PDB file of N, CA and C in Angstrom:
ATOM      1  N   MET G  10       7.300   0.406  13.112  1.00  0.00           N
ATOM      2  CA  MET G  10       8.024  -0.750  12.724  1.00  0.00           C
ATOM      3  C   MET G  10       8.621  -1.520  13.862  1.00  0.00           C
ATOM      4  N   MET G  11       9.339  -0.613  14.680  1.00  0.00           N
ATOM      5  CA  MET G  11       9.906  -1.368  15.879  1.00  0.00           C
ATOM      6  C   MET G  11       9.055  -2.083  16.620  1.00  0.00           C
ATOM      7  N   VAL G  12       7.866  -1.478  16.869  1.00  0.00           N
ATOM      8  CA  VAL G  12       6.806  -2.055  17.644  1.00  0.00           C
ATOM      9  C   VAL G  12       6.369  -3.529  17.267  1.00  0.00           C
ATOM     10  N   VAL G  13       6.401  -3.600  15.718  1.00  0.00           N
ATOM     11  CA  VAL G  13       5.961  -4.922  15.056  1.00  0.00           C
ATOM     12  C   VAL G  13       7.052  -5.828  15.506  1.00  0.00           C
ATOM     13  N   VAL G  14       8.285  -5.698  15.465  1.00  0.00           N
ATOM     14  CA  VAL G  14       9.377  -6.448  15.666  1.00  0.00           C
ATOM     15  C   VAL G  14       9.294  -6.947  16.931  1.00  0.00           C
ATOM     16  N   VAL G  15       9.115  -5.934  17.891  1.00  0.00           N
ATOM     17  CA  VAL G  15       9.205  -6.220  19.319  1.00  0.00           C
ATOM     18  C   VAL G  15       8.003  -7.262  19.696  1.00  0.00           C
ATOM     19  N   VAL G  16       6.606  -7.065  19.198  1.00  0.00           N
ATOM     20  CA  VAL G  16       5.707  -7.938  19.366  1.00  0.00           C
ATOM     21  C   VAL G  16       5.853  -9.198  18.890  1.00  0.00           C
ATOM     22  N   VAL G  17       6.582  -9.364  17.673  1.00  0.00           N
ATOM     23  CA  VAL G  17       6.745 -10.649  17.097  1.00  0.00           C
ATOM     24  C   VAL G  17       7.900 -11.356  17.850  1.00  0.00           C
ATOM     25  N   MET G  18       8.936 -10.725  18.391  1.00  0.00           N
ATOM     26  CA  MET G  18       9.768 -11.312  19.278  1.00  0.00           C
ATOM     27  C   MET G  18       9.226 -11.929  20.600  1.00  0.00           C
ATOM     28  N   MET G  19       8.281 -11.087  21.177  1.00  0.00           N
ATOM     29  CA  MET G  19       7.625 -11.484  22.171  1.00  0.00           C
ATOM     30  C   MET G  19       6.750 -12.855  22.056  1.00  0.00           C
ATOM     31  N   MET G  20       6.213 -12.756  20.875  1.00  0.00           N
ATOM     32  CA  MET G  20       5.301 -14.097  20.481  1.00  0.00           C
ATOM     33  C   MET G  20       6.332 -15.226  20.297  1.00  0.00           C
ATOM     34  N   MET G  21       7.298 -14.948  19.760  1.00  0.00           N
ATOM     35  CA  MET G  21       8.426 -16.079  19.629  1.00  0.00           C
ATOM     36  C   MET G  21       8.758 -16.610  20.953  1.00  0.00           C
ATOM     37  N   MET G  22       9.161 -15.698  21.904  1.00  0.00           N
ATOM     38  CA  MET G  22       9.365 -16.288  23.193  1.00  0.00           C
ATOM     39  C   MET G  22       8.254 -17.017  23.894  1.00  0.00           C
ATOM     40  N   MET G  23       7.299 -16.627  23.769  1.00  0.00           N
ATOM     41  CA  MET G  23       6.007 -17.268  24.431  1.00  0.00           C
ATOM     42  C   MET G  23       5.578 -18.498  23.704  1.00  0.00           C
ATOM     43  N   MET G  24       5.552 -18.463  22.384  1.00  0.00           N
ATOM     44  CA  MET G  24       5.226 -19.788  21.775  1.00  0.00           C
ATOM     45  C   MET G  24       6.341 -20.720  21.232  1.00  0.00           C
ATOM     46  N   LYS G  25       7.434 -20.342  21.515  1.00  0.00           N
ATOM     47  CA  LYS G  25       8.637 -21.230  21.152  1.00  0.00           C
ATOM     48  C   LYS G  25       8.666 -21.421  19.718  1.00  0.00           C
ATOM     49  N   MET G  26       8.359 -20.298  18.865  1.00  0.00           N
ATOM     50  CA  MET G  26       8.477 -20.511  17.344  1.00  0.00           C
ATOM     51  C   MET G  26       9.990 -20.589  17.001  1.00  0.00           C
ATOM     52  N   THR G  27      10.342 -21.239  15.748  1.00  0.00           N
ATOM     53  CA  THR G  27      11.543 -21.238  15.186  1.00  0.00           C
ATOM     54  C   THR G  27      11.855 -19.720  14.705  1.00  0.00           C
ATOM     55  N   MET G  28      13.370 -19.522  14.527  1.00  0.00           N
ATOM     56  CA  MET G  28      13.573 -18.237  14.072  1.00  0.00           C
ATOM     57  C   MET G  28      13.039 -18.020  12.599  1.00  0.00           C
ATOM     58  N   THR G  29      13.116 -18.959  11.740  1.00  0.00           N
ATOM     59  CA  THR G  29      12.520 -18.530  10.439  1.00  0.00           C
ATOM     60  C   THR G  29      11.122 -18.395  10.358  1.00  0.00           C
ATOM     61  N   MET G  30      10.359 -18.910  11.276  1.00  0.00           N
ATOM     62  CA  MET G  30       8.904 -18.647  11.441  1.00  0.00           C
ATOM     63  C   MET G  30       8.682 -17.260  11.954  1.00  0.00           C
ATOM     64  N   THR G  31       9.650 -16.890  12.913  1.00  0.00           N
ATOM     65  CA  THR G  31       9.571 -15.460  13.428  1.00  0.00           C
ATOM     66  C   THR G  31       9.932 -14.423  12.266  1.00  0.00           C
ATOM     67  N   ILE G  32      10.901 -14.787  11.404  1.00  0.00           N
ATOM     68  CA  ILE G  32      11.183 -13.898  10.360  1.00  0.00           C
ATOM     69  C   ILE G  32      10.074 -13.704   9.436  1.00  0.00           C
ATOM     70  N   THR G  33       9.519 -14.905   9.009  1.00  0.00           N
ATOM     71  CA  THR G  33       8.145 -14.955   8.239  1.00  0.00           C
ATOM     72  C   THR G  33       7.025 -14.041   8.751  1.00  0.00           C
ATOM     73  N   MET G  34       6.865 -14.039  10.121  1.00  0.00           N
ATOM     74  CA  MET G  34       5.680 -13.353  10.692  1.00  0.00           C
ATOM     75  C   MET G  34       6.073 -11.988  10.595  1.00  0.00           C
ATOM     76  N   THR G  35       7.161 -11.528  10.819  1.00  0.00           N
ATOM     77  CA  THR G  35       7.598 -10.163  10.836  1.00  0.00           C
ATOM     78  C   THR G  35       7.563  -9.536   9.544  1.00  0.00           C
ATOM     79  N   ILE G  36       8.077 -10.353   8.531  1.00  0.00           N
ATOM     80  CA  ILE G  36       7.928  -9.764   7.098  1.00  0.00           C
ATOM     81  C   ILE G  36       6.377  -9.711   6.725  1.00  0.00           C
ATOM     82  N   MET G  37       5.643 -10.709   6.883  1.00  0.00           N
ATOM     83  CA  MET G  37       4.290 -10.573   6.608  1.00  0.00           C
ATOM     84  C   MET G  37       3.545  -9.299   7.401  1.00  0.00           C
ATOM     85  N   MET G  38       3.870  -9.046   8.639  1.00  0.00           N
ATOM     86  CA  MET G  38       3.221  -7.936   9.430  1.00  0.00           C
ATOM     87  C   MET G  38       3.755  -6.669   8.826  1.00  0.00           C
ATOM     88  N   MET G  39       4.925  -6.461   8.484  1.00  0.00           N
ATOM     89  CA  MET G  39       5.470  -5.342   7.835  1.00  0.00           C
ATOM     90  C   MET G  39       4.826  -5.088   6.520  1.00  0.00           C
ATOM     91  N   MET G  40       4.659  -6.301   5.666  1.00  0.00           N
ATOM     92  CA  MET G  40       3.841  -6.009   4.345  1.00  0.00           C
ATOM     93  C   MET G  40       2.665  -5.479   4.554  1.00  0.00           C
ATOM     94  N   MET G  41       2.063  -6.009   5.461  1.00  0.00           N
ATOM     95  CA  MET G  41       0.561  -5.744   5.703  1.00  0.00           C
ATOM     96  C   MET G  41       0.606  -4.173   6.141  1.00  0.00           C
ATOM     97  N   MET G  42       1.362  -3.796   6.909  1.00  0.00           N
ATOM     98  CA  MET G  42       1.473  -2.304   7.333  1.00  0.00           C
ATOM     99  C   MET G  42       1.619  -1.447   6.223  1.00  0.00           C
ATOM    100  N   MET G  43       2.658  -1.725   5.271  1.00  0.00           N
ATOM    101  CA  MET G  43       2.988  -1.008   4.240  1.00  0.00           C
ATOM    102  C   MET G  43       1.716  -0.879   3.279  1.00  0.00           C
ATOM    103  N   MET G  44       1.019  -2.064   3.179  1.00  0.00           N
ATOM    104  CA  MET G  44      -0.170  -1.984   2.295  1.00  0.00           C
ATOM    105  C   MET G  44      -1.268  -1.061   2.826  1.00  0.00           C
ATOM    106  N   MET G  45      -1.278  -1.216   4.254  1.00  0.00           N
ATOM    107  CA  MET G  45      -2.396  -0.236   4.740  1.00  0.00           C
ATOM    108  C   MET G  45      -1.939   1.197   4.610  1.00  0.00           C
ATOM    109  N   MET G  46      -0.728   1.468   4.962  1.00  0.00           N
ATOM    110  CA  MET G  46      -0.439   2.758   4.772  1.00  0.00           C
ATOM    111  C   MET G  46      -0.497   3.249   3.267  1.00  0.00           C
ATOM    112  N   MET G  47      -0.136   2.471   2.389  1.00  0.00           N
ATOM    113  CA  MET G  47      -0.392   2.927   0.896  1.00  0.00           C
ATOM    114  C   MET G  47      -1.837   3.070   0.612  1.00  0.00           C
ATOM    115  N   MET G  48      -2.892   2.369   1.388  1.00  0.00           N
ATOM    116  CA  MET G  48      -4.171   2.598   1.073  1.00  0.00           C
ATOM    117  C   MET G  48      -4.750   3.806   1.709  1.00  0.00           C
ATOM    118  N   VAL G  49      -4.151   4.188   2.845  1.00  0.00           N
ATOM    119  CA  VAL G  49      -4.686   5.370   3.558  1.00  0.00           C
ATOM    120  C   VAL G  49      -3.915   6.615   2.729  1.00  0.00           C
ATOM    121  N   ALA G  50      -2.932   6.483   2.418  1.00  0.00           N
ATOM    122  CA  ALA G  50      -2.396   7.668   1.411  1.00  0.00           C
ATOM    123  C   ALA G  50      -3.012   7.829   0.233  1.00  0.00           C
ATOM    124  N   GLU G  51      -3.607   6.675  -0.306  1.00  0.00           N
ATOM    125  CA  GLU G  51      -4.277   6.828  -1.653  1.00  0.00           C
ATOM    126  C   GLU G  51      -5.598   7.493  -1.494  1.00  0.00           C
ATOM    127  N   GLU G  52      -6.267   6.937  -0.322  1.00  0.00           N
ATOM    128  CA  GLU G  52      -7.532   7.659   0.057  1.00  0.00           C
ATOM    129  C   GLU G  52      -7.425   9.300   0.282  1.00  0.00           C
ATOM    130  N   GLU G  53      -6.393   9.620   1.132  1.00  0.00           N
ATOM    131  CA  GLU G  53      -5.918  10.998   1.322  1.00  0.00           C
ATOM    132  C   GLU G  53      -5.863  11.851  -0.089  1.00  0.00           C
ATOM    133  N   GLU G  54      -5.124  11.248  -1.010  1.00  0.00           N
ATOM    134  CA  GLU G  54      -4.922  11.770  -2.236  1.00  0.00           C
ATOM    135  C   GLU G  54      -6.101  12.005  -3.097  1.00  0.00           C
ATOM    136  N   GLU G  55      -7.170  10.922  -3.065  1.00  0.00           N
ATOM    137  CA  GLU G  55      -8.365  11.141  -3.743  1.00  0.00           C
ATOM    138  C   GLU G  55      -9.218  12.184  -3.104  1.00  0.00           C
ATOM    139  N   GLN G  56      -9.188  12.405  -1.854  1.00  0.00           N
ATOM    140  CA  GLN G  56      -9.904  13.603  -1.209  1.00  0.00           C
ATOM    141  C   GLN G  56      -9.224  14.584  -1.597  1.00  0.00           C
ATOM    142  N   ASP G  57      -7.942  14.972  -1.612  1.00  0.00           N
ATOM    143  CA  ASP G  57      -7.304  16.157  -1.923  1.00  0.00           C
ATOM    144  C   ASP G  57      -7.755  16.310  -3.452  1.00  0.00           C
ATOM    145  N   ASP G  58      -7.758  15.511  -4.344  1.00  0.00           N
ATOM    146  CA  ASP G  58      -8.118  15.671  -5.898  1.00  0.00           C
ATOM    147  C   ASP G  58      -9.613  16.312  -5.721  1.00  0.00           C
ATOM    148  N   ASP G  59     -10.590  15.715  -5.147  1.00  0.00           N
ATOM    149  CA  ASP G  59     -11.811  16.085  -5.125  1.00  0.00           C
ATOM    150  C   ASP G  59     -12.027  17.497  -4.540  1.00  0.00           C
ATOM    151  N   ASP G  60     -11.218  17.875  -3.679  1.00  0.00           N
ATOM    152  CA  ASP G  60     -11.290  19.232  -3.126  1.00  0.00           C
ATOM    153  C   ASP G  60     -10.723  20.064  -4.149  1.00  0.00           C
ATOM    154  N   ASP G  61      -9.634  19.789  -4.907  1.00  0.00           N
ATOM    155  CA  ASP G  61      -9.137  20.540  -5.955  1.00  0.00           C
ATOM    156  C   ASP G  61     -10.071  20.747  -7.138  1.00  0.00           C
ATOM    157  N   ASP G  62     -10.797  19.699  -7.425  1.00  0.00           N
ATOM    158  CA  ASP G  62     -11.770  19.874  -8.531  1.00  0.00           C
ATOM    159  C   ASP G  62     -12.812  20.787  -8.105  1.00  0.00           C
ATOM    160  N   ASP G  63     -13.276  20.595  -6.862  1.00  0.00           N
ATOM    161  CA  ASP G  63     -14.463  21.662  -6.446  1.00  0.00           C
ATOM    162  C   ASP G  63     -13.819  23.148  -6.625  1.00  0.00           C
ATOM    163  N   ASP G  64     -12.811  23.277  -6.321  1.00  0.00           N
ATOM    164  CA  ASP G  64     -12.003  24.810  -6.318  1.00  0.00           C
ATOM    165  C   ASP G  64     -12.037  25.163  -7.735  1.00  0.00           C
ATOM    166  N   ASP G  65     -11.596  24.370  -8.642  1.00  0.00           N
ATOM    167  CA  ASP G  65     -11.512  24.712 -10.070  1.00  0.00           C
ATOM    168  C   ASP G  65     -12.867  24.901 -10.721  1.00  0.00           C
ATOM    169  N   ASP G  66     -13.977  24.177 -10.366  1.00  0.00           N
ATOM    170  CA  ASP G  66     -15.354  24.544 -10.799  1.00  0.00           C
ATOM    171  C   ASP G  66     -15.693  25.938 -10.539  1.00  0.00           C
ATOM    172  N   ASP G  67     -15.360  26.369  -9.462  1.00  0.00           N
ATOM    173  CA  ASP G  67     -15.716  27.670  -8.924  1.00  0.00           C
ATOM    174  C   ASP G  67     -15.096  28.722  -9.838  1.00  0.00           C
ATOM    175  N   ASP G  68     -13.684  28.440 -10.044  1.00  0.00           N
ATOM    176  CA  ASP G  68     -12.855  29.593 -10.732  1.00  0.00           C
ATOM    177  C   ASP G  68     -13.214  29.511 -12.118  1.00  0.00           C
ATOM    178  N   ASP G  69     -13.678  28.512 -12.902  1.00  0.00           N
ATOM    179  CA  ASP G  69     -13.610  28.454 -14.237  1.00  0.00           C
ATOM    180  C   ASP G  69     -15.085  28.633 -14.764  1.00  0.00           C
ATOM    181  N   ASP G  70     -15.880  29.267 -14.190  1.00  0.00           N
ATOM    182  CA  ASP G  70     -17.281  29.364 -14.675  1.00  0.00           C
ATOM    183  C   ASP G  70     -17.419  30.256 -15.856  1.00  0.00           C
ATOM    184  N   ASP G  71     -16.365  31.208 -16.231  1.00  0.00           N
ATOM    185  CA  ASP G  71     -16.359  31.930 -17.224  1.00  0.00           C
ATOM    186  C   ASP G  71     -15.873  31.260 -18.546  1.00  0.00           C
ATOM    187  N   ASP G  72     -14.758  30.361 -18.288  1.00  0.00           N
ATOM    188  CA  ASP G  72     -14.214  29.782 -19.421  1.00  0.00           C
ATOM    189  C   ASP G  72     -14.976  28.651 -20.186  1.00  0.00           C
ATOM    190  N   ASP G  73     -14.597  28.242 -21.157  1.00  0.00           N
ATOM    191  CA  ASP G  73     -15.267  26.999 -21.915  1.00  0.00           C
ATOM    192  C   ASP G  73     -14.681  25.720 -21.150  1.00  0.00           C
ATOM    193  N   ASP G  74     -15.474  24.777 -21.322  1.00  0.00           N
ATOM    194  CA  ASP G  74     -14.992  23.271 -20.637  1.00  0.00           C
ATOM    195  C   ASP G  74     -14.245  22.641 -21.500  1.00  0.00           C
ATOM    196  N   ASP G  75     -13.173  23.071 -22.220  1.00  0.00           N
ATOM    197  CA  ASP G  75     -12.387  22.282 -23.154  1.00  0.00           C
ATOM    198  C   ASP G  75     -11.367  21.409 -22.393  1.00  0.00           C
ATOM    199  N   ASP G  76     -10.989  21.810 -21.271  1.00  0.00           N
ATOM    200  CA  ASP G  76      -9.861  21.008 -20.448  1.00  0.00           C
ATOM    201  C   ASP G  76     -10.283  20.024 -19.563  1.00  0.00           C
ATOM    202  N   ASP G  77     -11.639  19.422 -19.576  1.00  0.00           N
ATOM    203  CA  ASP G  77     -12.082  18.871 -18.481  1.00  0.00           C
ATOM    204  C   ASP G  77     -11.704  17.182 -18.674  1.00  0.00           C
ATOM    205  N   ASP G  78     -11.328  17.013 -19.973  1.00  0.00           N
ATOM    206  CA  ASP G  78     -10.999  15.482 -20.222  1.00  0.00           C
ATOM    207  C   ASP G  78      -9.554  15.266 -19.934  1.00  0.00           C
ATOM    208  N   ASP G  79      -8.681  16.200 -19.719  1.00  0.00           N
ATOM    209  CA  ASP G  79      -7.240  16.017 -19.487  1.00  0.00           C
ATOM    210  C   ASP G  79      -7.076  15.432 -18.235  1.00  0.00           C
ATOM    211  N   GLY G  80      -7.477  15.753 -17.144  1.00  0.00           N
ATOM    212  CA  GLY G  80      -7.338  15.483 -15.858  1.00  0.00           C
ATOM    213  C   GLY G  80      -7.782  13.925 -15.603  1.00  0.00           C
ATOM    214  N   ASP G  81      -8.811  13.466 -16.217  1.00  0.00           N
ATOM    215  CA  ASP G  81      -9.292  12.174 -16.006  1.00  0.00           C
ATOM    216  C   ASP G  81      -8.320  11.061 -16.558  1.00  0.00           C
ATOM    217  N   TYR G  82      -7.676  11.284 -17.677  1.00  0.00           N
ATOM    218  CA  TYR G  82      -6.744  10.376 -18.266  1.00  0.00           C
ATOM    219  C   TYR G  82      -5.542  10.378 -17.315  1.00  0.00           C
ATOM    220  N   ASP G  83      -5.097  11.409 -16.704  1.00  0.00           N
ATOM    221  CA  ASP G  83      -3.998  11.286 -15.712  1.00  0.00           C
ATOM    222  C   ASP G  83      -4.365  10.483 -14.524  1.00  0.00           C
ATOM    223  N   ASP G  84      -5.527  10.554 -13.855  1.00  0.00           N
ATOM    224  CA  ASP G  84      -6.073   9.904 -12.775  1.00  0.00           C
ATOM    225  C   ASP G  84      -5.928   8.494 -13.092  1.00  0.00           C
ATOM    226  N   ASP G  85      -6.378   8.052 -14.342  1.00  0.00           N
ATOM    227  CA  ASP G  85      -6.500   6.630 -14.624  1.00  0.00           C
ATOM    228  C   ASP G  85      -5.150   5.986 -14.689  1.00  0.00           C
ATOM    229  N   ASP G  86      -4.100   6.734 -15.077  1.00  0.00           N
ATOM    230  CA  ASP G  86      -2.663   6.330 -15.174  1.00  0.00           C
ATOM    231  C   ASP G  86      -2.278   6.310 -13.666  1.00  0.00           C
ATOM    232  N   ASP G  87      -2.446   7.066 -12.922  1.00  0.00           N
ATOM    233  CA  ASP G  87      -2.002   6.934 -11.462  1.00  0.00           C
ATOM    234  C   ASP G  87      -2.633   5.713 -10.989  1.00  0.00           C
ATOM    235  N   ASP G  88      -4.054   5.298 -11.019  1.00  0.00           N
ATOM    236  CA  ASP G  88      -4.524   4.259 -10.437  1.00  0.00           C
ATOM    237  C   ASP G  88      -3.996   2.985 -10.980  1.00  0.00           C
ATOM    238  N   ASN G  89      -3.652   3.079 -12.400  1.00  0.00           N
ATOM    239  CA  ASN G  89      -2.963   1.751 -12.923  1.00  0.00           C
ATOM    240  C   ASN G  89      -1.512   1.534 -12.114  1.00  0.00           C
ATOM    241  N   ASP G  90      -0.834   2.690 -11.980  1.00  0.00           N
ATOM    242  CA  ASP G  90       0.451   2.567 -11.296  1.00  0.00           C
ATOM    243  C   ASP G  90       0.258   1.819  -9.896  1.00  0.00           C
ATOM    244  N   ASP G  91      -0.725   2.455  -9.141  1.00  0.00           N
ATOM    245  CA  ASP G  91      -0.873   1.818  -7.846  1.00  0.00           C
ATOM    246  C   ASP G  91      -1.254   0.432  -7.938  1.00  0.00           C
ATOM    247  N   ASP G  92      -1.939   0.055  -8.715  1.00  0.00           N
ATOM    248  CA  ASP G  92      -2.494  -1.480  -8.895  1.00  0.00           C
ATOM    249  C   ASP G  92      -1.217  -2.220  -9.069  1.00  0.00           C
ATOM    250  N   VAL G  93      -0.310  -1.843 -10.188  1.00  0.00           N
ATOM    251  CA  VAL G  93       0.779  -2.600 -10.463  1.00  0.00           C
ATOM    252  C   VAL G  93       1.782  -2.594  -9.230  1.00  0.00           C
ATOM    253  N   MET G  94       1.972  -1.701  -8.544  1.00  0.00           N
ATOM    254  CA  MET G  94       2.680  -1.500  -7.236  1.00  0.00           C
ATOM    255  C   MET G  94       2.062  -2.631  -6.318  1.00  0.00           C
ATOM    256  N   MET G  95       1.012  -2.614  -6.040  1.00  0.00           N
ATOM    257  CA  MET G  95       0.252  -3.573  -5.103  1.00  0.00           C
ATOM    258  C   MET G  95       0.643  -5.076  -5.461  1.00  0.00           C
ATOM    259  N   MET G  96       0.216  -5.167  -6.645  1.00  0.00           N
ATOM    260  CA  MET G  96       0.605  -6.689  -7.163  1.00  0.00           C
ATOM    261  C   MET G  96       2.128  -7.025  -7.107  1.00  0.00           C
ATOM    262  N   MET G  97       3.082  -6.053  -7.354  1.00  0.00           N
ATOM    263  CA  MET G  97       4.424  -6.261  -6.850  1.00  0.00           C
ATOM    264  C   MET G  97       4.736  -6.809  -5.470  1.00  0.00           C
ATOM    265  N   ILE G  98       4.122  -5.939  -4.719  1.00  0.00           N
ATOM    266  CA  ILE G  98       4.250  -6.214  -3.358  1.00  0.00           C
ATOM    267  C   ILE G  98       3.739  -7.607  -2.876  1.00  0.00           C
ATOM    268  N   ILE G  99       2.552  -7.723  -3.388  1.00  0.00           N
ATOM    269  CA  ILE G  99       1.716  -9.122  -3.022  1.00  0.00           C
ATOM    270  C   ILE G  99       2.728 -10.336  -3.684  1.00  0.00           C
ATOM    271  N   ARG G 100       3.279 -10.131  -4.767  1.00  0.00           N
ATOM    272  CA  ARG G 100       4.139 -11.327  -5.319  1.00  0.00           C
ATOM    273  C   ARG G 100       5.183 -11.545  -4.475  1.00  0.00           C
ATOM    274  N   TYR G 101       5.967 -10.282  -4.142  1.00  0.00           N
ATOM    275  CA  TYR G 101       7.212 -10.434  -3.544  1.00  0.00           C
ATOM    276  C   TYR G 101       6.865 -10.987  -2.290  1.00  0.00           C
ATOM    277  N   GLN G 102       5.870 -10.590  -1.448  1.00  0.00           N
ATOM    278  CA  GLN G 102       5.515 -11.224  -0.172  1.00  0.00           C
ATOM    279  C   GLN G 102       5.285 -12.794  -0.290  1.00  0.00           C
ATOM    280  N   GLY G 103       4.806 -13.157  -1.359  1.00  0.00           N
ATOM    281  CA  GLY G 103       4.423 -14.582  -1.546  1.00  0.00           C
ATOM    282  C   GLY G 103       5.527 -15.386  -1.844  1.00  0.00           C
ATOM    283  N   SER G 104       6.565 -14.732  -2.609  1.00  0.00           N
ATOM    284  CA  SER G 104       7.769 -15.573  -2.882  1.00  0.00           C
ATOM    285  C   SER G 104       8.740 -15.477  -1.667  1.00  0.00           C
ATOM    286  N   VAL G 105       8.772 -14.528  -0.811  1.00  0.00           N
ATOM    287  CA  VAL G 105       9.588 -14.641   0.372  1.00  0.00           C
ATOM    288  C   VAL G 105       9.045 -15.621   1.473  1.00  0.00           C
ATOM    289  N   VAL G 106       7.683 -15.609   1.532  1.00  0.00           N
ATOM    290  CA  VAL G 106       7.028 -16.648   2.420  1.00  0.00           C
ATOM    291  C   VAL G 106       7.164 -17.980   1.935  1.00  0.00           C
ATOM    292  N   ARG G 107       7.163 -18.400   0.566  1.00  0.00           N
ATOM    293  CA  ARG G 107       7.494 -19.652   0.052  1.00  0.00           C
ATOM    294  C   ARG G 107       9.089 -20.194   0.155  1.00  0.00           C
ATOM    295  N   ALA G 108       9.846 -19.120   0.244  1.00  0.00           N
ATOM    296  CA  ALA G 108      11.225 -19.484   0.289  1.00  0.00           C
ATOM    297  C   ALA G 108      11.632 -19.895   1.772  1.00  0.00           C
ATOM    298  N   LEU G 109      11.116 -19.033   2.536  1.00  0.00           N
ATOM    299  CA  LEU G 109      11.216 -19.459   4.164  1.00  0.00           C
ATOM    300  C   LEU G 109      10.537 -20.728   4.647  1.00  0.00           C
ATOM    301  N   LEU G 110       9.392 -21.033   3.923  1.00  0.00           N
ATOM    302  CA  LEU G 110       8.789 -22.236   4.135  1.00  0.00           C
ATOM    303  C   LEU G 110       9.562 -23.568   3.683  1.00  0.00           C
ATOM    304  N   ARG G 111      10.236 -23.234   2.533  1.00  0.00           N
ATOM    305  CA  ARG G 111      11.049 -24.340   1.983  1.00  0.00           C
ATOM    306  C   ARG G 111      12.245 -24.629   2.720  1.00  0.00           C
ATOM    307  N   VAL G 112      12.945 -23.411   3.441  1.00  0.00           N
ATOM    308  CA  VAL G 112      14.030 -23.578   4.259  1.00  0.00           C
ATOM    309  C   VAL G 112      13.624 -24.182   5.657  1.00  0.00           C
ATOM    310  N   THR G 113      12.374 -23.973   6.185  1.00  0.00           N
ATOM    311  CA  THR G 113      11.968 -24.437   7.335  1.00  0.00           C
ATOM    312  C   THR G 113      11.628 -26.097   7.386  1.00  0.00           C
ATOM    313  N   PHE G 114      10.939 -26.368   6.356  1.00  0.00           N
ATOM    314  CA  PHE G 114      10.451 -27.683   6.171  1.00  0.00           C
ATOM    315  C   PHE G 114      11.351 -28.440   5.100  1.00  0.00           C
TER     316      PHE G 114
END
């Protein structure tokens, strides 16, 4: 995060941007980094889930397959929570940028 701040400050000095534009750029870059990290974490979580499913299939050959449906519903709930969080981040980012643009102009 500190690298992003330093890069934006250097851009401000080179391009002679106003302070509000610098803050806007910093917030947007930090939001983008947060979204990228969330997507990477989500992909890793999906891979872990796939690995767990493979292990479970090997262990449960003797048992009846009555419990297969339970895990699927939980996964859907997690996906919905992630989508809601992404929408909240995008809305927050948009409102911050709008407020800064109103102040600037």
